[in-house]
Amino acid sequence: MDKLLIGGGGPLDGEIRISGAKNSALPILACTLLADGPMSIGNMPHLNDVTTMLALLRCMGVGITIGEKMCVEIDANALTELTAPYELVRTMRASILVLGPMLARFGEANVSFPGGCAIGSRPVDIHLRGLEAMGATIEVDEGYIRAKSDGRLKGAHIFMDVVTVGGTENLVMAAVLAEGQTILENAAREPEVVDLCQCMVAMGAKIEGIGTSTLVVTGVEKLIGCHYDVMPDRIETGTYLVAAAATRGRVRLKDTRADILEAVLLKLEEAGAELSYGEGWIELDMKGKRPKAVNLRTAPYPAFPTDMQAQFTAMNAVAEGTATVVETIFENRLIQIHELNRMGAQITLEGNTAIITGVERLNAAPVMATDLRASASLVIAGLCANGDTLIDRIYHIDRGYECIEEKVQLLGGTIRRIAV
Ligand code: UD1
């Protein structure tokens, strides 16, 4: 199992390109199942989760050609299997996103039930109840969700009682081919949901209210293939901004957007960062200063994203002052603080709240990554520590950060993969 060795040192300084968004690429790949004709998807990030989604589509018989610059061509008309097997779903929970489109287009879907994960129990009840409201029959049998529809799904008025990104995506993908109108209330407004909807509109779907909490979908009989480019990854963007802030450095990020990161940029300004941005770029400069501690509370978009909580917790660990970080989305997502404390951080946990008293510098230690964003926080901590930090279980990081070693090195950081 590979490990990462991070040398703590000076400030990060430099310019890198931001990749396509993982959390947009995955649902967009799932939605290609809806197209009656070949699709081509550009700006696809080169990540293990994307490889898993492509493997899942391929094992269902879908035709896939990987072109230049991570442009993927997909032909779902070749589909022969209506099953998403356990072996693939267990490595990536987002595999559940094929359920809605498969059922809507082919009238049947068998998807292995995704289990819990390190950050919490993560149920899919809202996905299933919404599909039932649209006329599907759903059984859980031998660990598989077996969904069937007698003819086309039927439009329905659905109120989701928790804001769920994946639930909204699955239901909107089912609704675009359903008969009649579907209204999804309390829908997630995350930019990745918007990106998915815009891709489906380009395929001929009729969706109103995109970017709001009420999506009104008028089902069409078929969708066509088209080309679509995945949006930039706002979490990768935020991670490098925080890494620069925590190391008192400077970074310029290309091929990204500031408008989808408002809550994060405001917190970085509060931490003392000088920010500037324009069409397709963001720059952060700490002017050599130590960041100030910032309180935060995670909540659905447009509030502060749970996927940025761990990185800010790492920055707060070396900031001036004391901060409170409240995690409201996932029950077990402050787990990385125990690893940060092994590096000399001063963090206490009270329920879903971390209280962090910043220290001047962390000390290197062998640490273990527990999930994707927690791994990113350990890289940031390693960059701020005295000595060399060895991070174990970094397969988590390869799920969501493209070329992390190259990018950190381009910014002047010391990072090396050790194949064990
Ligand atoms: C997506 C993102 C993940 C991010 C999360 C929250 C992808 C591939 N992953 O995950 O990176 O951290 O959004 O922004 O896009 N819930 C239920 N019942 C359901 C579905 C969800 O109770 O049927 C709860 C979950 O347990 C959680 C909350 O809703 O507490 C939000 O989860 P959700 O938005 O669904 O997360 P994912 O789509 O899995």
PDB file of C-alpha atoms in Angstrom, residues 215-326:
ATOM      1  CA  LEU A 215     -36.533  21.627  -9.510  1.00  0.00           C
ATOM      2  CA  VAL A 216     -39.406  21.271 -11.968  1.00  0.00           C
ATOM      3  CA  VAL A 217     -38.763  18.567 -14.538  1.00  0.00           C
ATOM      4  CA  THR A 218     -40.975  17.886 -17.523  1.00  0.00           C
ATOM      5  CA  GLY A 219     -40.202  14.388 -18.762  1.00  0.00           C
ATOM      6  CA  VAL A 220     -39.286  13.840 -22.409  1.00  0.00           C
ATOM      7  CA  GLU A 221     -39.404  10.590 -24.391  1.00  0.00           C
ATOM      8  CA  LYS A 222     -35.742  10.503 -25.213  1.00  0.00           C
ATOM      9  CA  LEU A 223     -32.465  12.339 -24.718  1.00  0.00           C
ATOM     10  CA  ILE A 224     -29.777  12.724 -27.345  1.00  0.00           C
ATOM     11  CA  GLY A 225     -25.993  12.434 -27.144  1.00  0.00           C
ATOM     12  CA  CYS A 226     -23.881  15.626 -27.047  1.00  0.00           C
ATOM     13  CA  HIS A 227     -20.534  16.996 -25.828  1.00  0.00           C
ATOM     14  CA  TYR A 228     -20.241  18.441 -22.320  1.00  0.00           C
ATOM     15  CA  ASP A 229     -17.255  19.715 -20.299  1.00  0.00           C
ATOM     16  CA  VAL A 230     -17.167  18.998 -16.558  1.00  0.00           C
ATOM     17  CA  MET A 231     -16.903  22.107 -14.325  1.00  0.00           C
ATOM     18  CA  PRO A 232     -13.732  22.826 -12.279  1.00  0.00           C
ATOM     19  CA  ASP A 233     -13.318  21.103  -8.910  1.00  0.00           C
ATOM     20  CA  ARG A 234     -14.216  23.623  -6.200  1.00  0.00           C
ATOM     21  CA  ILE A 235     -12.990  21.315  -3.423  1.00  0.00           C
ATOM     22  CA  GLU A 236      -9.585  20.801  -5.054  1.00  0.00           C
ATOM     23  CA  THR A 237      -9.455  24.590  -5.524  1.00  0.00           C
ATOM     24  CA  GLY A 238     -10.314  25.195  -1.871  1.00  0.00           C
ATOM     25  CA  THR A 239      -7.798  22.586  -0.689  1.00  0.00           C
ATOM     26  CA  TYR A 240      -4.851  24.298  -2.449  1.00  0.00           C
ATOM     27  CA  LEU A 241      -5.987  27.731  -1.241  1.00  0.00           C
ATOM     28  CA  VAL A 242      -6.054  26.464   2.358  1.00  0.00           C
ATOM     29  CA  ALA A 243      -2.687  24.714   1.907  1.00  0.00           C
ATOM     30  CA  ALA A 244      -1.182  28.038   0.792  1.00  0.00           C
ATOM     31  CA  ALA A 245      -2.853  29.913   3.671  1.00  0.00           C
ATOM     32  CA  ALA A 246      -1.731  27.386   6.299  1.00  0.00           C
ATOM     33  CA  THR A 247       1.892  27.528   5.069  1.00  0.00           C
ATOM     34  CA  ARG A 248       1.797  31.373   4.967  1.00  0.00           C
ATOM     35  CA  GLY A 249       2.338  31.193   1.202  1.00  0.00           C
ATOM     36  CA  ARG A 250       0.926  32.319  -2.110  1.00  0.00           C
ATOM     37  CA  VAL A 251      -0.851  30.405  -4.840  1.00  0.00           C
ATOM     38  CA  ARG A 252      -2.419  31.146  -8.216  1.00  0.00           C
ATOM     39  CA  LEU A 253      -4.963  28.615  -9.471  1.00  0.00           C
ATOM     40  CA  LYS A 254      -5.944  28.437 -13.132  1.00  0.00           C
ATOM     41  CA  ASP A 255      -9.018  26.931 -14.827  1.00  0.00           C
ATOM     42  CA  THR A 256     -11.210  27.399 -11.780  1.00  0.00           C
ATOM     43  CA  ARG A 257     -14.056  29.643 -10.639  1.00  0.00           C
ATOM     44  CA  ALA A 258     -14.468  31.963  -7.651  1.00  0.00           C
ATOM     45  CA  ASP A 259     -18.268  32.240  -7.878  1.00  0.00           C
ATOM     46  CA  ILE A 260     -18.843  28.679  -6.595  1.00  0.00           C
ATOM     47  CA  LEU A 261     -16.556  29.104  -3.575  1.00  0.00           C
ATOM     48  CA  GLU A 262     -17.969  32.154  -1.832  1.00  0.00           C
ATOM     49  CA  ALA A 263     -18.330  30.688   1.679  1.00  0.00           C
ATOM     50  CA  VAL A 264     -14.778  29.297   1.508  1.00  0.00           C
ATOM     51  CA  LEU A 265     -13.228  32.518   0.165  1.00  0.00           C
ATOM     52  CA  LEU A 266     -14.930  34.583   2.896  1.00  0.00           C
ATOM     53  CA  LYS A 267     -13.445  32.314   5.580  1.00  0.00           C
ATOM     54  CA  LEU A 268      -9.987  32.602   3.998  1.00  0.00           C
ATOM     55  CA  GLU A 269     -10.274  36.393   4.048  1.00  0.00           C
ATOM     56  CA  GLU A 270     -11.289  36.175   7.699  1.00  0.00           C
ATOM     57  CA  ALA A 271      -8.124  34.121   8.249  1.00  0.00           C
ATOM     58  CA  GLY A 272      -6.101  37.059   6.885  1.00  0.00           C
ATOM     59  CA  ALA A 273      -5.573  35.980   3.273  1.00  0.00           C
ATOM     60  CA  GLU A 274      -5.431  38.528   0.464  1.00  0.00           C
ATOM     61  CA  LEU A 275      -7.523  37.195  -2.395  1.00  0.00           C
ATOM     62  CA  SER A 276      -7.921  38.290  -5.974  1.00  0.00           C
ATOM     63  CA  TYR A 277      -9.738  36.596  -8.808  1.00  0.00           C
ATOM     64  CA  GLY A 278     -10.838  37.006 -12.388  1.00  0.00           C
ATOM     65  CA  GLU A 279     -12.181  34.989 -15.312  1.00  0.00           C
ATOM     66  CA  GLY A 280     -10.924  31.437 -14.703  1.00  0.00           C
ATOM     67  CA  TRP A 281      -8.363  32.147 -11.938  1.00  0.00           C
ATOM     68  CA  ILE A 282      -8.015  32.761  -8.188  1.00  0.00           C
ATOM     69  CA  GLU A 283      -4.942  34.005  -6.318  1.00  0.00           C
ATOM     70  CA  LEU A 284      -4.281  33.892  -2.588  1.00  0.00           C
ATOM     71  CA  ASP A 285      -1.417  35.613  -0.799  1.00  0.00           C
ATOM     72  CA  MET A 286      -0.751  35.429   2.951  1.00  0.00           C
ATOM     73  CA  LYS A 287       2.181  37.876   2.662  1.00  0.00           C
ATOM     74  CA  GLY A 288       4.087  35.605   5.026  1.00  0.00           C
ATOM     75  CA  LYS A 289       1.580  36.033   7.877  1.00  0.00           C
ATOM     76  CA  ARG A 290       0.314  33.289  10.168  1.00  0.00           C
ATOM     77  CA  PRO A 291      -3.409  32.595   9.542  1.00  0.00           C
ATOM     78  CA  LYS A 292      -5.955  33.669  12.158  1.00  0.00           C
ATOM     79  CA  ALA A 293      -8.306  31.046  13.618  1.00  0.00           C
ATOM     80  CA  VAL A 294     -11.750  30.942  11.957  1.00  0.00           C
ATOM     81  CA  ASN A 295     -14.979  29.471  13.333  1.00  0.00           C
ATOM     82  CA  LEU A 296     -17.136  27.546  10.923  1.00  0.00           C
ATOM     83  CA  ARG A 297     -20.196  25.374  10.637  1.00  0.00           C
ATOM     84  CA  THR A 298     -20.822  23.031   7.706  1.00  0.00           C
ATOM     85  CA  ALA A 299     -24.209  23.039   5.942  1.00  0.00           C
ATOM     86  CA  PRO A 300     -25.615  22.447   2.434  1.00  0.00           C
ATOM     87  CA  TYR A 301     -24.630  24.866  -0.377  1.00  0.00           C
ATOM     88  CA  PRO A 302     -24.345  27.858  -0.451  1.00  0.00           C
ATOM     89  CA  ALA A 303     -23.162  27.534   3.174  1.00  0.00           C
ATOM     90  CA  PHE A 304     -19.732  26.187   4.121  1.00  0.00           C
ATOM     91  CA  PRO A 305     -19.101  22.744   2.506  1.00  0.00           C
ATOM     92  CA  THR A 306     -18.482  19.658   4.633  1.00  0.00           C
ATOM     93  CA  ASP A 307     -15.868  18.622   2.038  1.00  0.00           C
ATOM     94  CA  MET A 308     -13.712  21.616   3.115  1.00  0.00           C
ATOM     95  CA  GLN A 309     -14.068  21.121   6.876  1.00  0.00           C
ATOM     96  CA  ALA A 310     -11.029  18.871   7.406  1.00  0.00           C
ATOM     97  CA  GLN A 311      -8.683  21.215   5.493  1.00  0.00           C
ATOM     98  CA  PHE A 312      -9.793  24.246   7.553  1.00  0.00           C
ATOM     99  CA  THR A 313      -9.414  22.206  10.740  1.00  0.00           C
ATOM    100  CA  ALA A 314      -5.770  21.568   9.749  1.00  0.00           C
ATOM    101  CA  MET A 315      -5.242  25.293   9.057  1.00  0.00           C
ATOM    102  CA  ASN A 316      -6.837  26.199  12.386  1.00  0.00           C
ATOM    103  CA  ALA A 317      -4.411  23.803  14.079  1.00  0.00           C
ATOM    104  CA  VAL A 318      -1.540  26.200  13.185  1.00  0.00           C
ATOM    105  CA  ALA A 319      -3.533  29.447  13.325  1.00  0.00           C
ATOM    106  CA  GLU A 320      -3.363  32.286  15.832  1.00  0.00           C
ATOM    107  CA  GLY A 321      -6.193  31.898  18.350  1.00  0.00           C
ATOM    108  CA  THR A 322      -8.927  29.382  19.076  1.00  0.00           C
ATOM    109  CA  ALA A 323     -11.617  28.217  16.637  1.00  0.00           C
ATOM    110  CA  THR A 324     -14.783  26.179  16.824  1.00  0.00           C
ATOM    111  CA  VAL A 325     -15.643  23.890  13.916  1.00  0.00           C
ATOM    112  CA  VAL A 326     -19.129  22.352  13.832  1.00  0.00           C
TER     113      VAL A 326
END
